[in-house]
Amino acid sequence: MNLASIDPSVLRDVERVPVALGDRSYDIVIGSGLLADDACWHGLPAARHALIVTNDTVGPIYAGGLAQRLAGAYPEIEVISLPDGESFKDWSTLNQIFDALLGSGCDRKTVLFALGGGVIGDMTGFAAACYMRGVPFVQVPTTLLAQVDSSVGGKTAINHPLGKNMIGAFYQPARVLCDLDTLATLPDRELSAGLAEVIKYGPIADAELMTWLEANMAGLRRREPALLRHVVRRSCEIKARVVGADEREGGLRAILNFGHTFGHAIEAGLGFGVWLHGEAVAAGMVMAAELSERLGLTPPGLRQRLSSLIESAGLPVCGPALGAAEYLRHMRVDKKAEDGDIRFVLIEGLGQAVLRSAPDGLVAECIDAHCA
Ligand code: NAD
Ligand code: GLY
């Protein structure tokens, strides 16, 4: 039985992407106006308490509407608003969620709702995994990045000063509700950061998506609703397929980290929050494509094509000049590293990714070639 099943017949003009994980299966629901549409909120786990976890930016815009939607199902609804930013994705902020849960006498059936971007989603999911050894949670992602990537697949975490997302758990949500209308209030820089994770799916899994993005990037940046709907649905389909095949990253799921090994080094090297996650991934993808070409895995040309697409999304194609040694130091803490050996997601041909290690000297050359 699914954690929470939704009756498709009650849904109007929405997309439904299933994530097939046996008894942890759930739906990703995508559409406009979901926060105002009761039908999408039917069939969630029953409880006395619901806790909406949000932040000081998103809460004032959307928490009231969500609380209204949930009022019929949950007699007691609380909202906790955390400080906004990647630099707060840590133990002390996480503890504020536990303080709210315990302070309100929330029991083990309490349902947590993550209302915000990837930072709120990752922290709320981790809190749900830990509170009373696990309570249900629902993702209500409000950034493009969270709608196309972080809300799906059950990776939850906080950062440690020595490494990004190093403390966490695999813990699946009961449902993901992507209201495309929330993207209207997203700052341009954040929209671009989300586009980095969309672009990622092309080289690793879908050559056609890459061509489609090249043709439609300007419209996406203008936030044309049909285009946004297409990229959120397609991205979720790809992610759901990968997660369904390899939930705990025994192998295949690692491809979703294309550009992330370099990107995490940028985020940790500069200090979390200085560059946005999507910006760091964008420059990281260029470095990873360069490495793929230099190792002879992919014919020359992919790196240039990817750089052009990334640039057209308003994203950086060069990383900060931290020095290759500093990048390598952070990359050794990457979760894909084994016995200190850094493993990279590389491209073997458009739409086809592989996991490989590479000599430090060559990696350093790729970093130096794409640092400003
Ligand atoms: P974020 O959560 O910091 O949100 C970006 C900014 O946009 C914040 O200031 C936020 O308050 C604001 N915001 C959110 N929704 C808004 C809206 N609708 N209108 C106006 N402002 C809004 O960043 P993000 O890019 O969503 O997520 C990045 C995080 O996600 C990183 O911590 C990264 O590690 C994590 N991540 C996790 C996974 C995963 O699989 N769990 C995958 C990718 C990224
Ligand atoms: N964003 C990487 C993953 O979910 O595996």
Tab-separated table of C-alpha atoms and ligand atoms in Angstrom:
chain	number	residue	atom	x	y	z
A	1	MET	CA	0.000	0.000	0.000
A	2	ASN	CA	1.242	3.495	-0.762
A	3	LEU	CA	2.055	5.883	2.052
A	4	ALA	CA	-0.618	8.176	0.695
A	5	SER	CA	-2.673	7.461	-2.371
A	6	ILE	CA	-4.418	10.059	-4.457
A	7	ASP	CA	-7.536	9.344	-6.452
A	8	PRO	CA	-6.675	10.466	-10.032
A	9	SER	CA	-10.354	10.981	-10.858
A	10	VAL	CA	-10.567	13.966	-8.489
A	11	LEU	CA	-7.678	15.737	-10.159
A	12	ARG	CA	-8.323	18.339	-12.832
A	13	ASP	CA	-5.663	19.714	-15.115
A	14	VAL	CA	-2.612	18.380	-13.328
A	15	GLU	CA	0.244	16.039	-14.171
A	16	ARG	CA	0.824	13.017	-11.953
A	17	VAL	CA	4.218	11.332	-11.977
A	18	PRO	CA	4.419	8.175	-9.858
A	19	VAL	CA	7.579	7.269	-7.953
A	20	ALA	CA	7.522	3.467	-7.756
A	21	LEU	CA	9.170	2.297	-4.559
A	22	GLY	CA	6.984	-0.575	-3.347
A	23	ASP	CA	5.373	0.278	-0.031
A	24	ARG	CA	7.081	3.696	-0.127
A	25	SER	CA	5.618	4.688	-3.511
A	26	TYR	CA	4.100	8.142	-3.913
A	27	ASP	CA	2.898	10.644	-6.469
A	28	ILE	CA	4.424	13.876	-7.670
A	29	VAL	CA	1.521	16.175	-8.544
A	30	ILE	CA	2.336	19.077	-10.874
A	31	GLY	CA	0.051	21.916	-11.923
A	32	SER	CA	-1.061	25.504	-11.494
A	33	GLY	CA	-3.098	26.578	-8.505
A	34	LEU	CA	-2.562	23.439	-6.388
A	35	LEU	CA	-2.379	25.495	-3.211
A	36	ALA	CA	-5.935	26.637	-3.909
A	37	ASP	CA	-7.277	23.255	-5.007
A	38	ASP	CA	-8.648	20.963	-2.291
A	39	ALA	CA	-8.619	17.864	-4.492
A	40	CYS	CA	-4.819	17.567	-4.528
A	41	TRP	CA	-4.683	17.410	-0.730
A	42	HIS	CA	-7.043	14.446	-0.313
A	43	GLY	CA	-5.746	11.126	0.904
A	44	LEU	CA	-2.749	12.347	2.877
A	45	PRO	CA	-1.828	10.518	6.101
A	46	ALA	CA	-4.384	11.232	8.839
A	47	ALA	CA	-3.248	12.881	12.081
A	48	ARG	CA	-4.258	15.314	14.771
A	49	HIS	CA	-1.265	17.604	14.197
A	50	ALA	CA	0.232	19.037	11.031
A	51	LEU	CA	3.406	21.132	11.185
A	52	ILE	CA	4.161	23.403	8.243
A	53	VAL	CA	7.900	24.048	8.099
A	54	THR	CA	8.794	27.086	6.028
A	55	ASN	CA	11.108	30.082	6.122
A	56	ASP	CA	10.907	33.823	6.647
A	57	THR	CA	10.670	34.518	2.900
A	58	VAL	CA	8.225	31.850	1.722
A	59	GLY	CA	6.052	31.655	4.838
A	60	PRO	CA	4.524	35.139	4.593
A	61	ILE	CA	3.501	34.485	0.960
A	62	TYR	CA	2.233	30.888	1.019
A	63	ALA	CA	1.885	29.436	4.539
A	64	GLY	CA	-1.555	30.961	5.158
A	65	GLY	CA	-2.979	29.388	1.998
A	66	LEU	CA	-1.486	26.010	2.801
A	67	ALA	CA	-2.800	26.115	6.375
A	68	GLN	CA	-6.264	26.888	4.968
A	69	ARG	CA	-6.048	23.905	2.588
A	70	LEU	CA	-5.109	21.572	5.440
A	71	ALA	CA	-7.638	22.873	7.955
A	72	GLY	CA	-10.304	20.302	7.078
A	73	ALA	CA	-7.932	17.367	7.528
A	74	TYR	CA	-5.852	18.352	10.573
A	75	PRO	CA	-7.462	19.796	13.751
A	76	GLU	CA	-4.161	21.318	14.902
A	77	ILE	CA	-1.942	23.100	12.419
A	78	GLU	CA	1.210	24.942	13.379
A	79	VAL	CA	3.620	26.908	11.259
A	80	ILE	CA	7.304	27.159	12.077
A	81	SER	CA	9.338	29.690	10.153
A	82	LEU	CA	13.094	29.083	9.970
A	83	PRO	CA	15.738	31.634	8.977
A	84	ASP	CA	16.220	31.688	5.209
A	85	GLY	CA	19.391	30.421	3.574
A	86	GLU	CA	21.818	27.592	2.904
A	87	SER	CA	23.995	28.834	5.777
A	88	PHE	CA	21.160	27.853	8.174
A	89	LYS	CA	20.954	24.259	6.926
A	90	ASP	CA	22.562	23.025	10.121
A	91	TRP	CA	22.018	21.312	13.472
A	92	SER	CA	20.858	24.345	15.386
A	93	THR	CA	18.190	25.267	12.820
A	94	LEU	CA	17.096	21.628	12.553
A	95	ASN	CA	16.702	21.610	16.307
A	96	GLN	CA	14.132	24.406	16.044
A	97	ILE	CA	11.855	21.933	14.235
A	98	PHE	CA	12.227	19.405	17.074
A	99	ASP	CA	11.597	22.185	19.617
A	100	ALA	CA	8.337	23.052	17.823
A	101	LEU	CA	7.246	19.401	17.565
A	102	LEU	CA	7.924	18.620	21.211
A	103	GLY	CA	6.695	21.994	22.439
A	104	SER	CA	3.330	21.383	20.782
A	105	GLY	CA	3.027	17.815	22.028
A	106	CYS	CA	3.126	16.363	18.512
A	107	ASP	CA	2.780	12.584	18.453
A	108	ARG	CA	4.227	9.987	16.090
A	109	LYS	CA	1.423	10.435	13.558
A	110	THR	CA	2.101	14.143	13.073
A	111	VAL	CA	2.539	15.089	9.419
A	112	LEU	CA	5.249	17.581	8.454
A	113	PHE	CA	4.794	19.799	5.385
A	114	ALA	CA	7.954	21.227	3.806
A	115	LEU	CA	6.929	24.534	2.227
A	116	GLY	CA	9.880	26.124	0.471
A	117	GLY	CA	12.952	25.363	-1.594
A	118	GLY	CA	15.504	22.599	-1.288
A	119	VAL	CA	16.895	23.851	2.013
A	120	ILE	CA	13.511	23.607	3.743
A	121	GLY	CA	12.728	20.304	1.960
A	122	ASP	CA	16.017	18.669	2.975
A	123	MET	CA	15.776	19.838	6.602
A	124	THR	CA	12.088	18.990	7.038
A	125	GLY	CA	12.627	15.552	5.514
A	126	PHE	CA	15.515	14.888	7.890
A	127	ALA	CA	13.456	16.088	10.866
A	128	ALA	CA	10.608	13.780	9.761
A	129	ALA	CA	13.033	10.850	9.469
A	130	CYS	CA	14.270	11.416	13.039
A	131	TYR	CA	11.277	12.638	15.042
A	132	MET	CA	9.994	9.716	17.123
A	133	ARG	CA	11.996	7.527	14.695
A	134	GLY	CA	9.959	8.644	11.723
A	135	VAL	CA	6.776	10.588	10.965
A	136	PRO	CA	5.226	11.199	7.516
A	137	PHE	CA	6.097	14.296	5.536
A	138	VAL	CA	4.868	16.008	2.389
A	139	GLN	CA	6.970	18.103	0.038
A	140	VAL	CA	5.472	21.380	-1.185
A	141	PRO	CA	8.409	22.720	-3.219
A	142	THR	CA	8.317	26.394	-4.195
A	143	THR	CA	11.581	26.806	-6.153
A	144	LEU	CA	12.240	25.428	-9.613
A	145	LEU	CA	15.220	23.544	-8.220
A	146	ALA	CA	13.100	21.859	-5.584
A	147	GLN	CA	10.306	21.048	-8.055
A	148	VAL	CA	12.637	19.414	-10.586
A	149	ASP	CA	15.005	17.702	-8.201
A	150	SER	CA	15.335	18.048	-4.448
A	151	SER	CA	11.732	17.311	-3.405
A	152	VAL	CA	11.795	13.950	-5.210
A	153	GLY	CA	13.672	10.847	-4.156
A	154	GLY	CA	13.971	11.064	-0.387
A	155	LYS	CA	17.471	12.455	0.090
A	156	THR	CA	17.336	14.553	3.253
A	157	ALA	CA	20.250	16.235	4.987
A	158	ILE	CA	21.925	19.130	6.716
A	159	ASN	CA	25.415	20.482	6.023
A	160	HIS	CA	28.500	20.080	8.196
A	161	PRO	CA	31.224	22.761	8.079
A	162	LEU	CA	33.484	20.085	6.578
A	163	GLY	CA	31.091	18.935	3.882
A	164	LYS	CA	27.819	19.540	2.083
A	165	ASN	CA	24.789	17.359	2.970
A	166	MET	CA	27.007	15.082	5.054
A	167	ILE	CA	24.492	14.353	7.835
A	168	GLY	CA	21.185	12.939	6.658
A	169	ALA	CA	18.957	10.016	5.770
A	170	PHE	CA	17.096	8.475	2.877
A	171	TYR	CA	13.465	9.105	3.775
A	172	GLN	CA	10.682	9.320	1.209
A	173	PRO	CA	7.838	11.863	1.332
A	174	ALA	CA	4.211	10.760	1.252
A	175	ARG	CA	3.511	13.076	-1.694
A	176	VAL	CA	5.136	15.915	-3.624
A	177	LEU	CA	2.891	18.821	-4.637
A	178	CYS	CA	4.467	21.203	-7.151
A	179	ASP	CA	2.327	24.304	-7.563
A	180	LEU	CA	3.793	25.981	-10.649
A	181	ASP	CA	2.163	29.286	-9.666
A	182	THR	CA	4.593	29.650	-6.758
A	183	LEU	CA	7.393	30.115	-9.289
A	184	ALA	CA	5.952	33.550	-10.133
A	185	THR	CA	7.491	35.073	-6.986
A	186	LEU	CA	10.885	33.389	-7.366
A	187	PRO	CA	13.791	35.810	-7.982
A	188	ASP	CA	15.425	35.497	-11.439
A	189	ARG	CA	18.715	34.307	-9.951
A	190	GLU	CA	16.907	31.427	-8.208
A	191	LEU	CA	15.044	30.509	-11.397
A	192	SER	CA	18.381	30.229	-13.185
A	193	ALA	CA	19.770	28.100	-10.357
A	194	GLY	CA	16.862	25.698	-10.863
A	195	LEU	CA	17.555	25.585	-14.582
A	196	ALA	CA	21.008	24.154	-13.793
A	197	GLU	CA	19.398	21.001	-12.374
A	198	VAL	CA	17.075	20.816	-15.404
A	199	ILE	CA	20.009	21.124	-17.819
A	200	LYS	CA	21.754	18.308	-15.921
A	201	TYR	CA	19.134	15.777	-17.054
A	202	GLY	CA	20.046	16.284	-20.733
A	203	PRO	CA	23.669	15.070	-20.754
A	204	ILE	CA	23.034	12.248	-18.260
A	205	ALA	CA	19.734	10.872	-19.524
A	206	ASP	CA	17.896	12.681	-22.296
A	207	ALA	CA	19.569	14.028	-25.442
A	208	GLU	CA	16.187	15.277	-26.716
A	209	LEU	CA	15.675	17.376	-23.587
A	210	MET	CA	18.990	19.097	-24.242
A	211	THR	CA	17.892	20.046	-27.773
A	212	TRP	CA	14.495	21.148	-26.443
A	213	LEU	CA	16.161	23.360	-23.829
A	214	GLU	CA	18.376	24.963	-26.468
A	215	ALA	CA	15.236	25.933	-28.390
A	216	ASN	CA	13.185	27.071	-25.385
A	217	MET	CA	15.584	28.649	-22.886
A	218	ALA	CA	14.442	32.223	-23.560
A	219	GLY	CA	10.782	31.273	-22.996
A	220	LEU	CA	11.652	29.400	-19.829
A	221	ARG	CA	13.422	32.456	-18.469
A	222	ARG	CA	10.285	34.466	-19.300
A	223	ARG	CA	8.432	31.814	-17.203
A	224	GLU	CA	6.014	30.764	-19.923
A	225	PRO	CA	3.667	28.429	-18.011
A	226	ALA	CA	3.519	25.634	-20.607
A	227	LEU	CA	7.305	25.495	-20.831
A	228	LEU	CA	7.752	25.435	-17.048
A	229	ARG	CA	5.181	22.670	-16.784
A	230	HIS	CA	7.031	20.664	-19.427
A	231	VAL	CA	10.438	20.907	-17.720
A	232	VAL	CA	9.064	20.131	-14.260
A	233	ARG	CA	7.190	17.073	-15.568
A	234	ARG	CA	10.062	15.770	-17.732
A	235	SER	CA	12.628	16.315	-14.961
A	236	CYS	CA	10.411	14.519	-12.432
A	237	GLU	CA	9.864	11.620	-14.854
A	238	ILE	CA	13.612	11.158	-15.277
A	239	LYS	CA	14.312	11.505	-11.579
A	240	ALA	CA	11.466	9.127	-10.647
A	241	ARG	CA	12.820	6.504	-13.060
A	242	VAL	CA	16.357	6.739	-11.655
A	243	VAL	CA	15.221	6.733	-8.014
A	244	GLY	CA	12.812	3.853	-8.683
A	245	ALA	CA	15.732	1.801	-10.019
A	246	ASP	CA	18.286	2.753	-7.347
A	247	GLU	CA	16.744	4.435	-4.318
A	248	ARG	CA	19.850	4.359	-2.099
A	249	GLU	CA	22.449	5.163	-4.703
A	250	GLY	CA	24.048	1.748	-5.001
A	251	GLY	CA	25.046	2.769	-8.532
A	252	LEU	CA	22.767	4.378	-11.127
A	253	ARG	CA	21.453	7.194	-8.897
A	254	ALA	CA	24.948	8.692	-8.731
A	255	ILE	CA	24.416	10.024	-12.281
A	256	LEU	CA	22.105	12.664	-10.779
A	257	ASN	CA	25.251	14.185	-9.291
A	258	PHE	CA	26.666	15.270	-12.654
A	259	GLY	CA	28.636	18.476	-11.975
A	260	HIS	CA	28.031	18.146	-8.230
A	261	THR	CA	31.484	16.868	-7.218
A	262	PHE	CA	33.078	20.068	-8.530
A	263	GLY	CA	30.018	22.073	-7.462
A	264	HIS	CA	30.084	20.916	-3.841
A	265	ALA	CA	33.765	21.916	-3.694
A	266	ILE	CA	32.781	25.415	-4.854
A	267	GLU	CA	30.016	25.667	-2.230
A	268	ALA	CA	32.173	24.358	0.620
A	269	GLY	CA	35.292	26.244	-0.541
A	270	LEU	CA	33.530	29.615	-0.699
A	271	GLY	CA	31.360	28.967	2.368
A	272	PHE	CA	27.789	27.675	2.052
A	273	GLY	CA	25.394	30.218	0.594
A	274	VAL	CA	27.913	32.426	-1.221
A	275	TRP	CA	27.156	30.780	-4.555
A	276	LEU	CA	23.750	29.185	-5.021
A	277	HIS	CA	23.757	25.394	-5.286
A	278	GLY	CA	22.552	25.557	-8.904
A	279	GLU	CA	25.255	28.065	-9.828
A	280	ALA	CA	27.959	25.831	-8.382
A	281	VAL	CA	26.509	22.812	-10.225
A	282	ALA	CA	26.472	24.816	-13.483
A	283	ALA	CA	30.206	25.600	-13.360
A	284	GLY	CA	30.803	22.054	-12.094
A	285	MET	CA	29.049	20.550	-15.136
A	286	VAL	CA	31.384	22.476	-17.451
A	287	MET	CA	34.415	21.072	-15.578
A	288	ALA	CA	32.968	17.550	-15.654
A	289	ALA	CA	32.266	17.820	-19.395
A	290	GLU	CA	35.847	19.022	-19.932
A	291	LEU	CA	37.106	16.003	-17.985
A	292	SER	CA	34.881	13.688	-20.050
A	293	GLU	CA	36.407	15.076	-23.232
A	294	ARG	CA	39.995	14.971	-21.979
A	295	LEU	CA	39.567	11.333	-20.949
A	296	GLY	CA	38.328	10.612	-24.470
A	297	LEU	CA	34.942	9.424	-23.213
A	298	THR	CA	32.946	11.869	-25.262
A	299	PRO	CA	33.900	13.454	-28.588
A	300	PRO	CA	35.009	17.121	-28.456
A	301	GLY	CA	32.112	19.550	-28.748
A	302	LEU	CA	29.900	18.514	-25.833
A	303	ARG	CA	31.616	20.857	-23.383
A	304	GLN	CA	31.193	23.828	-25.702
A	305	ARG	CA	27.533	22.985	-26.387
A	306	LEU	CA	26.804	22.564	-22.691
A	307	SER	CA	28.624	25.816	-21.811
A	308	SER	CA	26.501	27.737	-24.323
A	309	LEU	CA	23.284	26.298	-22.889
A	310	ILE	CA	24.389	27.055	-19.320
A	311	GLU	CA	25.292	30.613	-20.266
A	312	SER	CA	21.926	31.091	-21.968
A	313	ALA	CA	20.276	30.106	-18.669
A	314	GLY	CA	22.037	33.008	-16.933
A	315	LEU	CA	24.444	30.723	-15.090
A	316	PRO	CA	28.228	30.798	-14.565
A	317	VAL	CA	30.441	28.619	-16.758
A	318	CYS	CA	33.594	29.321	-14.709
A	319	GLY	CA	34.166	28.468	-11.060
A	320	PRO	CA	35.793	30.744	-8.487
A	321	ALA	CA	39.616	30.721	-8.462
A	322	LEU	CA	40.053	28.779	-5.216
A	323	GLY	CA	43.042	26.916	-6.641
A	324	ALA	CA	42.893	23.314	-7.867
A	325	ALA	CA	44.381	21.989	-4.605
A	326	GLU	CA	41.510	23.510	-2.610
A	327	TYR	CA	38.945	22.007	-4.990
A	328	LEU	CA	40.587	18.580	-4.683
A	329	ARG	CA	40.673	18.823	-0.893
A	330	HIS	CA	36.911	19.400	-0.751
A	331	MET	CA	36.199	16.817	-3.434
A	332	ARG	CA	37.795	14.065	-1.342
A	333	VAL	CA	34.994	14.571	1.224
A	334	ASP	CA	32.360	13.915	-1.497
A	335	LYS	CA	29.987	11.055	-0.673
A	336	LYS	CA	30.919	9.276	-3.906
A	337	ALA	CA	34.620	9.142	-2.884
A	338	GLU	CA	35.865	5.662	-1.962
A	339	ASP	CA	39.130	5.210	-0.022
A	340	GLY	CA	39.985	8.829	-0.835
A	341	ASP	CA	39.514	8.110	-4.568
A	342	ILE	CA	37.251	10.786	-6.086
A	343	ARG	CA	34.659	9.370	-8.493
A	344	PHE	CA	33.185	11.648	-11.128
A	345	VAL	CA	29.960	11.462	-13.071
A	346	LEU	CA	31.180	11.783	-16.640
A	347	ILE	CA	29.471	11.838	-20.010
A	348	GLU	CA	30.058	9.003	-22.444
A	349	GLY	CA	27.880	10.433	-25.163
A	350	LEU	CA	24.909	12.778	-24.958
A	351	GLY	CA	22.308	11.194	-22.666
A	352	GLN	CA	24.699	8.578	-21.281
A	353	ALA	CA	26.584	8.975	-17.967
A	354	VAL	CA	29.285	6.845	-16.324
A	355	LEU	CA	31.024	6.929	-12.945
A	356	ARG	CA	34.846	7.087	-13.180
A	357	SER	CA	37.908	8.206	-11.274
A	358	ALA	CA	40.595	10.316	-12.949
A	359	PRO	CA	44.211	11.310	-12.247
A	360	ASP	CA	44.480	14.361	-9.946
A	361	GLY	CA	46.711	16.175	-12.462
A	362	LEU	CA	44.097	15.932	-15.199
A	363	VAL	CA	41.313	16.998	-12.853
A	364	ALA	CA	43.405	20.001	-11.794
A	365	GLU	CA	43.871	20.963	-15.459
A	366	CYS	CA	40.104	20.893	-16.007
A	367	ILE	CA	39.544	23.054	-12.931
A	368	ASP	CA	42.221	25.556	-13.984
A	369	ALA	CA	40.745	25.728	-17.499
A	370	HIS	CA	37.362	26.797	-16.101
A	371	CYS	CA	38.126	29.111	-13.186
A	372	ALA	CA	37.865	32.855	-13.346
B	1	NAD	P1	16.597	27.484	-1.221
B	1	NAD	O1	15.786	26.484	-0.537
B	1	NAD	O2	17.615	28.227	-0.436
B	1	NAD	O3	15.624	28.524	-1.932
B	1	NAD	C1	16.185	29.572	-2.668
B	1	NAD	C2	15.680	30.945	-2.223
B	1	NAD	O4	14.406	31.167	-2.802
B	1	NAD	C3	15.514	31.112	-0.736
B	1	NAD	O5	15.859	32.426	-0.361
B	1	NAD	C4	14.026	30.895	-0.540
B	1	NAD	O6	13.522	31.515	0.615
B	1	NAD	C5	13.469	31.541	-1.785
B	1	NAD	N1	12.193	31.047	-2.225
B	1	NAD	C6	11.761	29.770	-2.264
B	1	NAD	N2	10.589	29.695	-2.894
B	1	NAD	C7	10.239	30.946	-3.237
B	1	NAD	C8	9.154	31.499	-3.924
B	1	NAD	N3	8.197	30.725	-4.446
B	1	NAD	N4	9.107	32.836	-4.085
B	1	NAD	C9	10.099	33.626	-3.608
B	1	NAD	N5	11.196	33.149	-2.981
B	1	NAD	C10	11.262	31.814	-2.807
B	1	NAD	O7	17.405	26.833	-2.456
B	1	NAD	P2	16.999	25.752	-3.557
B	1	NAD	O8	17.780	26.131	-4.747
B	1	NAD	O9	15.555	25.542	-3.655
B	1	NAD	O10	17.591	24.401	-2.949
B	1	NAD	C11	18.967	24.232	-2.757
B	1	NAD	C12	19.170	23.167	-1.715
B	1	NAD	O11	18.638	21.939	-2.195
B	1	NAD	C13	20.612	22.903	-1.377
B	1	NAD	O12	20.753	22.830	0.015
B	1	NAD	C14	20.895	21.563	-2.003
B	1	NAD	O13	21.865	20.834	-1.318
B	1	NAD	C15	19.559	20.910	-1.923
B	1	NAD	N6	19.361	19.841	-2.911
B	1	NAD	C16	18.883	18.670	-2.459
B	1	NAD	C17	18.628	17.654	-3.356
B	1	NAD	C18	18.024	16.365	-2.868
B	1	NAD	O14	17.935	15.419	-3.650
B	1	NAD	N7	17.577	16.291	-1.643
B	1	NAD	C19	18.854	17.851	-4.723
B	1	NAD	C20	19.336	19.075	-5.147
B	1	NAD	C21	19.572	20.087	-4.222
B	2	GLY	N1	20.076	15.257	-6.438
B	2	GLY	C1	20.749	13.993	-6.416
B	2	GLY	C2	19.881	12.874	-5.997
B	2	GLY	O1	18.741	13.047	-5.649
B	2	GLY	O2	20.336	11.761	-5.993
